Tab-separated table of C-alpha atoms in Angstrom:
chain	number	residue	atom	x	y	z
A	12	UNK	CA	91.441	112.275	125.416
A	13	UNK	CA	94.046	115.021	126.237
A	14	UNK	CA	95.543	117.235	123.492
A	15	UNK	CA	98.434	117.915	125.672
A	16	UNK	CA	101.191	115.482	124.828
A	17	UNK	CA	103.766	114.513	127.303
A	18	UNK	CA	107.494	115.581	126.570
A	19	UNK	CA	108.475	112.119	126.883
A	20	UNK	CA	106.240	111.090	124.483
A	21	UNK	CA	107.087	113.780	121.909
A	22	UNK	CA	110.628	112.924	122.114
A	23	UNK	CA	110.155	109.292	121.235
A	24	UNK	CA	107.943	110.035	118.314
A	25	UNK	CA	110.478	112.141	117.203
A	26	UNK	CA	113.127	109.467	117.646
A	27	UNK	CA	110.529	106.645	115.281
A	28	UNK	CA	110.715	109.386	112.908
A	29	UNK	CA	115.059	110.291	113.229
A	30	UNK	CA	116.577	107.432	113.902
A	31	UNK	CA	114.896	104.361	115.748
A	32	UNK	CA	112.729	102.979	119.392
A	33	UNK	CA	112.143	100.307	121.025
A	34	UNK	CA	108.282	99.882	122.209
A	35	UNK	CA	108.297	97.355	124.671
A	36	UNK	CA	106.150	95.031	125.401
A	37	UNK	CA	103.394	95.406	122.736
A	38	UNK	CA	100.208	92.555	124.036
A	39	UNK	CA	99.416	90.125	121.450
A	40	UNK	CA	98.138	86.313	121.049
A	41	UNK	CA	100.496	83.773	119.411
A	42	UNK	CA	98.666	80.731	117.765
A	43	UNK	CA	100.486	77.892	116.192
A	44	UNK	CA	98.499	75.277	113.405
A	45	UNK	CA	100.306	72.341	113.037
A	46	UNK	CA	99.024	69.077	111.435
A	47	UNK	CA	99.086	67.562	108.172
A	48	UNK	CA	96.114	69.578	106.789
A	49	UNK	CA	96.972	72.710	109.025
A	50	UNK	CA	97.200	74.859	105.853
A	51	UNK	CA	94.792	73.460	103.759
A	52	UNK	CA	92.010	73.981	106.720
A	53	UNK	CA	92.831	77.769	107.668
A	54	UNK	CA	92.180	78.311	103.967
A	55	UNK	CA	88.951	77.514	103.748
A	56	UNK	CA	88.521	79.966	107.074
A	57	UNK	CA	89.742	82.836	106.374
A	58	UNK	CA	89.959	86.218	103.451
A	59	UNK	CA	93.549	85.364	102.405
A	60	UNK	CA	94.722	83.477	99.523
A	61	UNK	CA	97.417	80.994	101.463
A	62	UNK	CA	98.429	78.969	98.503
A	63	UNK	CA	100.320	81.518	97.678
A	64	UNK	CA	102.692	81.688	100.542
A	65	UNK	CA	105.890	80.621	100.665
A	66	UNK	CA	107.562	79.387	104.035
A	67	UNK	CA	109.072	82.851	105.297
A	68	UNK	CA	106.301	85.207	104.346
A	69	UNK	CA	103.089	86.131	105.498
A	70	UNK	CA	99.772	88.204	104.938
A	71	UNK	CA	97.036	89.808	106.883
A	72	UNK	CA	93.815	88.028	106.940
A	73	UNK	CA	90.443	87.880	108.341
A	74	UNK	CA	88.564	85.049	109.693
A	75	UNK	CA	85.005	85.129	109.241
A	76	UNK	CA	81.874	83.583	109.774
A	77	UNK	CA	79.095	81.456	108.072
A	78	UNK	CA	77.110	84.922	107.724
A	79	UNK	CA	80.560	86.740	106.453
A	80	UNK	CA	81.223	88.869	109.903
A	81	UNK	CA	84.319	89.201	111.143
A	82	UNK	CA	85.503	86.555	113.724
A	83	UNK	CA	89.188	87.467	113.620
A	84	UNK	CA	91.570	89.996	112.135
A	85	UNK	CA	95.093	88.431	112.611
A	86	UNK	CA	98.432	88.165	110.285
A	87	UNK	CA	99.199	84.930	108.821
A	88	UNK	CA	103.019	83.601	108.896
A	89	UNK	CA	103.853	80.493	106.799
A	90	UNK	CA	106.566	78.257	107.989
A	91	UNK	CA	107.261	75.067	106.245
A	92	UNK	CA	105.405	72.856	109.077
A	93	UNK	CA	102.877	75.530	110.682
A	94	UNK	CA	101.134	78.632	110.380
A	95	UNK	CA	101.588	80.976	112.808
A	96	UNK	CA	98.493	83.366	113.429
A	97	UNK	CA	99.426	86.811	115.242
A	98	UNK	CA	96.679	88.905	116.276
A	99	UNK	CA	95.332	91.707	119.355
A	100	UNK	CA	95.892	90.668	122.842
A	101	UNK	CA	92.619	88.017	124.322
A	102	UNK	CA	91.857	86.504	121.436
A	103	UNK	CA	92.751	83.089	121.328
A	104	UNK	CA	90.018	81.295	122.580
A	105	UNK	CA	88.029	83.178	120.505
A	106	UNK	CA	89.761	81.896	117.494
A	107	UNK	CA	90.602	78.303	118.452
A	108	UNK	CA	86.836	77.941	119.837
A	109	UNK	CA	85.402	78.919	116.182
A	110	UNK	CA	87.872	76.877	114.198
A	111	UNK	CA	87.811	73.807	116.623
A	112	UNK	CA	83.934	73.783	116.002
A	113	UNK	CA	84.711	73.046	111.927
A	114	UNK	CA	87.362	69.984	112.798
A	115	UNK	CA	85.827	66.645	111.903
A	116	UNK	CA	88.229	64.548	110.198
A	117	UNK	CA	91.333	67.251	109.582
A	118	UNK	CA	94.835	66.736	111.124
A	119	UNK	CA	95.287	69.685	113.040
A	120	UNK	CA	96.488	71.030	116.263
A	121	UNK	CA	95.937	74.734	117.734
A	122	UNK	CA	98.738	75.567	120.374
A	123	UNK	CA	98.762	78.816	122.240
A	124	UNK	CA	102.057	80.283	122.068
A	125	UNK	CA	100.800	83.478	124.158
A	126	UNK	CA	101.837	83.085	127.650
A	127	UNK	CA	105.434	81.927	125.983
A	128	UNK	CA	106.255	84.715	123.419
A	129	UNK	CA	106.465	88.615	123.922
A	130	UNK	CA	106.299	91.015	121.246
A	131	UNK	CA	108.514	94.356	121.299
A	132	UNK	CA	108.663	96.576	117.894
A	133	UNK	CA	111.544	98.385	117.058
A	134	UNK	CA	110.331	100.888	114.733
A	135	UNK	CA	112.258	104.121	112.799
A	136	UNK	CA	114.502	104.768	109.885
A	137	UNK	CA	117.108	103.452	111.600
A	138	UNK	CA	115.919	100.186	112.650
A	139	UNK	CA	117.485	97.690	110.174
A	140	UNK	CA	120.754	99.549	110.268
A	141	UNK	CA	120.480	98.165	113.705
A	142	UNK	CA	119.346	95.287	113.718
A	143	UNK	CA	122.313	94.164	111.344
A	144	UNK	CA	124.684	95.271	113.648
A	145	UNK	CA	123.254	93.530	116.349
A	146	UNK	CA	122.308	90.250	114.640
A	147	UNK	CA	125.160	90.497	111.891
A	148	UNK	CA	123.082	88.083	109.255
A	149	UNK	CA	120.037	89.332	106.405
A	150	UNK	CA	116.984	90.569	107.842
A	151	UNK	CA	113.596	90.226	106.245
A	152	UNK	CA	112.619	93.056	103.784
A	153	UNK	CA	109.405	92.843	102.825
A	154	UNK	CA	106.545	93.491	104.848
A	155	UNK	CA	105.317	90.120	107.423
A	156	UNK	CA	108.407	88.367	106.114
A	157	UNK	CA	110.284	86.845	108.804
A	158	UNK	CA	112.992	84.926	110.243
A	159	UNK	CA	113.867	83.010	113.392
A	160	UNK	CA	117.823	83.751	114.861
A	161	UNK	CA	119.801	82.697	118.121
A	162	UNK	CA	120.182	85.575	119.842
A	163	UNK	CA	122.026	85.226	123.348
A	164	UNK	CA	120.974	81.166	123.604
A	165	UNK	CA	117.082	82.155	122.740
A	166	UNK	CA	115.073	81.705	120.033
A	167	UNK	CA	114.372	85.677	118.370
A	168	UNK	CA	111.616	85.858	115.608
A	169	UNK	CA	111.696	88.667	113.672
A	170	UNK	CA	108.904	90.179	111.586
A	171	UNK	CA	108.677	93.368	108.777
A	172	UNK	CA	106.504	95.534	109.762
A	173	UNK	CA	103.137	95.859	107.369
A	174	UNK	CA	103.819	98.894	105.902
A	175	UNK	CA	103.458	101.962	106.352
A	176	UNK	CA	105.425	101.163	109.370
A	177	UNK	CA	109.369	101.404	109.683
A	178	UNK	CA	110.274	98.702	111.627
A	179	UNK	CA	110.479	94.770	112.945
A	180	UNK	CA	108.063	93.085	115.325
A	181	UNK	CA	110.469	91.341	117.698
A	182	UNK	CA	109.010	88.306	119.021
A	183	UNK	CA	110.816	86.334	121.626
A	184	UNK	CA	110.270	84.495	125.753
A	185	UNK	CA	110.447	86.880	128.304
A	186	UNK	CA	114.078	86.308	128.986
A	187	UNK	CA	115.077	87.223	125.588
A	188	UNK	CA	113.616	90.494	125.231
A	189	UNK	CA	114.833	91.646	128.899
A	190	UNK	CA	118.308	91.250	127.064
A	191	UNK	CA	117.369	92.679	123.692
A	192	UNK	CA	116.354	95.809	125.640
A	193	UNK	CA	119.429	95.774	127.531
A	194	UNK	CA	121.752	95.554	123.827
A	195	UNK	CA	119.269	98.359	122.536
A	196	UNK	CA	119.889	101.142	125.294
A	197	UNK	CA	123.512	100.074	125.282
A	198	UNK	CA	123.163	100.939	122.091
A	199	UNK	CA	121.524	104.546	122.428
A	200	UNK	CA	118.125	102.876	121.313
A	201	UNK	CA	115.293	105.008	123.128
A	202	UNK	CA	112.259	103.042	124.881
A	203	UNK	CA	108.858	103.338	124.922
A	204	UNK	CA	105.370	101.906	126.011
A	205	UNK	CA	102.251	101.602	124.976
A	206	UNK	CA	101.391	105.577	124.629
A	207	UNK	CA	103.855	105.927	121.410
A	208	UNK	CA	102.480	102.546	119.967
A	209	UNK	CA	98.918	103.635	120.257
A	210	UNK	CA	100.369	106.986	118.122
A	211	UNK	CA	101.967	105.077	115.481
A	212	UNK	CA	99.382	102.741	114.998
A	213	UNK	CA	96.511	105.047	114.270
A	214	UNK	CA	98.999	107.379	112.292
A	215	UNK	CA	99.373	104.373	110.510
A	216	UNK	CA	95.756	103.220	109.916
A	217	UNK	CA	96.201	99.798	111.467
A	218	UNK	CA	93.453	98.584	113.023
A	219	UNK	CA	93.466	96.119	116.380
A	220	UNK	CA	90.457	93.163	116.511
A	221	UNK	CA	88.505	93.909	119.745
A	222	UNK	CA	89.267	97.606	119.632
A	223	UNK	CA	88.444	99.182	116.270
A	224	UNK	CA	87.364	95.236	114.729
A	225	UNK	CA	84.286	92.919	116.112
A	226	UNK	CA	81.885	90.565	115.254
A	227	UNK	CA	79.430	92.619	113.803
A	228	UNK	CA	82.092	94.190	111.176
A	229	UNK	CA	81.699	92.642	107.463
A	230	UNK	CA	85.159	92.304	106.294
A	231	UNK	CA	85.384	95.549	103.672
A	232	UNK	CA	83.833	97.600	106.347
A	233	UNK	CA	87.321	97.540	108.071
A	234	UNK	CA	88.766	99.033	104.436
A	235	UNK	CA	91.599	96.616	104.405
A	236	UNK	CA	90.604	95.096	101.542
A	237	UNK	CA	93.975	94.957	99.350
A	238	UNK	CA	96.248	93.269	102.521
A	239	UNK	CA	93.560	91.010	103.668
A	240	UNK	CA	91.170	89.675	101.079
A	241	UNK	CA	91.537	87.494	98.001
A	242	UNK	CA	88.703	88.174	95.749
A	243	UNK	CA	89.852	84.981	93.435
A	244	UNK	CA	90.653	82.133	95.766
A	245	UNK	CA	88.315	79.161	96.595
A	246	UNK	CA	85.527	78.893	98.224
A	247	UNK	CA	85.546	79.535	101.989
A	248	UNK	CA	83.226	80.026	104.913
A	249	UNK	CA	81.562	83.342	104.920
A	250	UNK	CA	82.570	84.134	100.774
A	251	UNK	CA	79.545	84.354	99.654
A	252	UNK	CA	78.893	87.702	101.677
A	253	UNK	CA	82.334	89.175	100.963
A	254	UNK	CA	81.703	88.231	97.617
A	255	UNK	CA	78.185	89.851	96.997
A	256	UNK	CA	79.514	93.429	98.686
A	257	UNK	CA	82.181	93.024	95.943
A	258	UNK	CA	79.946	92.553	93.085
A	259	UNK	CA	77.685	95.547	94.850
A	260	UNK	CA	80.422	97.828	94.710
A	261	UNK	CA	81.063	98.742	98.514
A	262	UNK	CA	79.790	98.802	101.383
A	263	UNK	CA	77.586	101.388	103.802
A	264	UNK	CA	80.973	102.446	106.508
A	265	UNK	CA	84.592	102.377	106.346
A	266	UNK	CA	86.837	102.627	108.570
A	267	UNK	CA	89.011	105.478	108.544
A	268	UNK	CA	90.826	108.673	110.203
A	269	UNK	CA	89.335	111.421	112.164
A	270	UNK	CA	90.863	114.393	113.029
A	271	UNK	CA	89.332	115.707	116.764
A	272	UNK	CA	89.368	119.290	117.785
A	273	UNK	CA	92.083	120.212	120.665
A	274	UNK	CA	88.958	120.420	123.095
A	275	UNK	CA	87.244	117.356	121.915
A	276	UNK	CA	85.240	115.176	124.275
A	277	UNK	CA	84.892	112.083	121.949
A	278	UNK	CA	86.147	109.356	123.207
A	279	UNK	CA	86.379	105.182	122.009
A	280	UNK	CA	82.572	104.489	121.563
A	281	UNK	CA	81.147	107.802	120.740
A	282	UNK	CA	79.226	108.707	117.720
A	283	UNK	CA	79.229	111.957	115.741
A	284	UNK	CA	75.739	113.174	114.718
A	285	UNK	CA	73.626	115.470	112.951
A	286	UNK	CA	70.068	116.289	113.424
A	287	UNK	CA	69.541	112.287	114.740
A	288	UNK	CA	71.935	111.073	112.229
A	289	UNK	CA	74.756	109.268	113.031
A	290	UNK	CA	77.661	109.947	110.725
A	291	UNK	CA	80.918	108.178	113.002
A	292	UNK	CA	81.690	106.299	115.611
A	293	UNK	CA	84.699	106.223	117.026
A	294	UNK	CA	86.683	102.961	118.056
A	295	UNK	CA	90.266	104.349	119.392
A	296	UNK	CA	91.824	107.521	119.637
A	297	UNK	CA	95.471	108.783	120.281
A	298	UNK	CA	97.249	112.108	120.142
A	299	UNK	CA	99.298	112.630	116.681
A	300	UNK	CA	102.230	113.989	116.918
A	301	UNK	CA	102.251	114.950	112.992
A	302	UNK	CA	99.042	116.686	113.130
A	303	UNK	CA	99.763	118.127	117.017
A	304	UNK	CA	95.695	117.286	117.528
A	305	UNK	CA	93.579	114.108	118.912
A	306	UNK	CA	93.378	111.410	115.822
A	307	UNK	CA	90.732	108.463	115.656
A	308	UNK	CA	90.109	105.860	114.121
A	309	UNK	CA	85.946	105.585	113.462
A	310	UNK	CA	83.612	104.544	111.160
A	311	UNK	CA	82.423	106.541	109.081
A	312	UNK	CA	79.213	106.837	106.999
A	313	UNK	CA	80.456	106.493	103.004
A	314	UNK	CA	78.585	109.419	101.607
A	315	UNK	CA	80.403	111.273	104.422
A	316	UNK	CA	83.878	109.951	104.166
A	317	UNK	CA	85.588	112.443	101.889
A	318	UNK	CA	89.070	112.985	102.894
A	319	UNK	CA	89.629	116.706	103.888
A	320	UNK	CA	85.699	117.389	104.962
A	321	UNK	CA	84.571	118.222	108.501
A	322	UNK	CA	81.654	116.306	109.711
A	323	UNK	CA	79.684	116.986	113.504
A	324	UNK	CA	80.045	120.287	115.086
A	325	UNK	CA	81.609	122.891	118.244
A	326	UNK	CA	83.773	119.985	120.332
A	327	UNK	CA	82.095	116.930	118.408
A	328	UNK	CA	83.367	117.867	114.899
A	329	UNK	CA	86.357	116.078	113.194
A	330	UNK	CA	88.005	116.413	109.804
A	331	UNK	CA	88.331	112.992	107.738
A	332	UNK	CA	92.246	112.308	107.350
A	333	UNK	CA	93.300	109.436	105.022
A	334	UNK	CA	95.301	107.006	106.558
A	335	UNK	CA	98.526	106.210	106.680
A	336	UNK	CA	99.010	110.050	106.943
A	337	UNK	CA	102.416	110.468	105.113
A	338	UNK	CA	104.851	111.968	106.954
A	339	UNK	CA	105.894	113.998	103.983
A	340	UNK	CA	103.314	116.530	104.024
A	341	UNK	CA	102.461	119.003	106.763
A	342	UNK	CA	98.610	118.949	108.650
A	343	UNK	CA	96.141	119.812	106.832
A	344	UNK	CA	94.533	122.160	109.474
């Protein structure tokens, strides 16, 4: 992990913070559910309370297993004939293969929209200022809302952000988005790749299944726990754990921010210790921009998860940073 940003990469955070960018593409798998009972059935998979969803809206949710481990962390959008489930790039057999083996009498099909759909985010104060100019109809407001336009003869999908990002997921075929980027730096819109994503996303405290999520993670572990899990719906496969942490008042990790020294060697996979004890391990880092240091995301031991404390020592030591960090207020450091 460097602590030597690039120009180029510095100027684009600036511009998500100013005005607006376009990150382009952003890798993700696209499931559709369709089927009579395609809603009914996720429900009794998955954290989220779906009843509650009206065609046009959507909420984060995790799938888990008989033993309450995490199978999938993905973002549920309701439309009045499917579901569609959004989640990390590679995961779609993964998910189909572990839903498929509960089908028995249900009427429902999994299609993999993946290969068909890219997803570009255009993220920054300025974004829906844009985006009515270049769509000229409403936009959705609150966060994984969405709505589908024609935009140059293609199909455009458009999806809030989850806050405590600025911005729309724009999900469209290839063709579509080479001309949405061409409209967007016609329009003065800067571009960026995957290097300013991976800043705003830990910034932001949003974790990715397969990078900072796996099988082994209980739910509440991930510290998600308002966005993702219904603590009064009906019964579903893998409650009973979530519920029992609930009743027990937490859990023994969460996941949260780490601040890295300048010089720090700690990469995705590496623990921070004391005398034998391991107090973090890290899943992803990223330079930050708004703290000018190395962030991670990690797990962190609870009695050691104190926002503001320093935890490991000389080049392994980190400072625990809530997340989102709000842009308001200066580094701590």
């Amino acid at each position: 992990m460097t602590s030597t940003p690039s120009p180029q990469l510095l100027q684009q955070y600036q511009a998500s913070r100013d005005s607006c960018v376009l990150v382009e593409p952003v890798q993700h798998t696209q499931l559709l559910l369709t089927g009579a009972d395609h809603r009914e059935f996720l429900h009794k998979f998955c954290t989220a309370d779906l009843d509650k969803l009206d065609s046009g809206q959507g909420s984060e949710a995790f799938v888990t297993s008989v033993q309450g481990k995490t199978v999938g962390y993905l973002q549920v959008l309701a439309h009045h004939d499917r579901l569609q489930l959004v989640t990390a790039d590679g995961q779609a057999a993964t998910l189909i293969g572990h839903l498929d083996r509960y089908l028995i009498r249900e009427q429902v099909q999994f299609d993999d929209q993946t290969e068909q759909s890219q997803a570009s985010l255009l993220v920054g104060p300025e974004s829906t200022q844009q985006l009515e100019q270049l769509l000229e109809l409403p936009l959705p407001l609150q966060p994984l809302d969405h709505l589908s336009y024609q935009y140059a003869d293609h199909s455009l999908q458009l999806i809030r952000c989850p806050a405590p990002l600025d911005g729309y997921w724009l999900v469209a075929n290839p063709a579509c988005q080479q001309e949405l980027a061409a409209d967007c730096q016609a329009a003065g819109i800067a571009a960026a790749g995957s290097q300013l994503w991976a800043s705003l996303r830990i910034e932001a405290g949003l974790p990715e299944y397969g990078i900072d999520i796996n099988e082994d993670n209980l739910p509440q572990e991930v510290n998600r726990n308002s966005q993702s899990i219904s603590f009064t719906k009906g019964c579903y496969l893998g409650q009973e754990t979530v519920a029992r942490i609930d009743a027990m008042g937490h859990v023994n990790r969460l996941l949260t921010g780490l601040q890295l020294a300048a010089d720090s060697s700690l990469t995705s996979g590496s623990t921070i210790s004391i005398d034998d004890r391991v107090l973090a391990r890290i899943t992803s880092v990223a330079y930050s921009p708004q703290l000018q240091a190395p962030l991670a995301l990690g797990y962190v031991r609870r009695d050691s998860c104190q926002a503001g404390d320093s935890i490991g020592n000389g080049d392994q030591q980190a400072i625990i940073r809530s997340l989102p960090l709000s842009p308001e207020k200066p580094s701590e450091a």
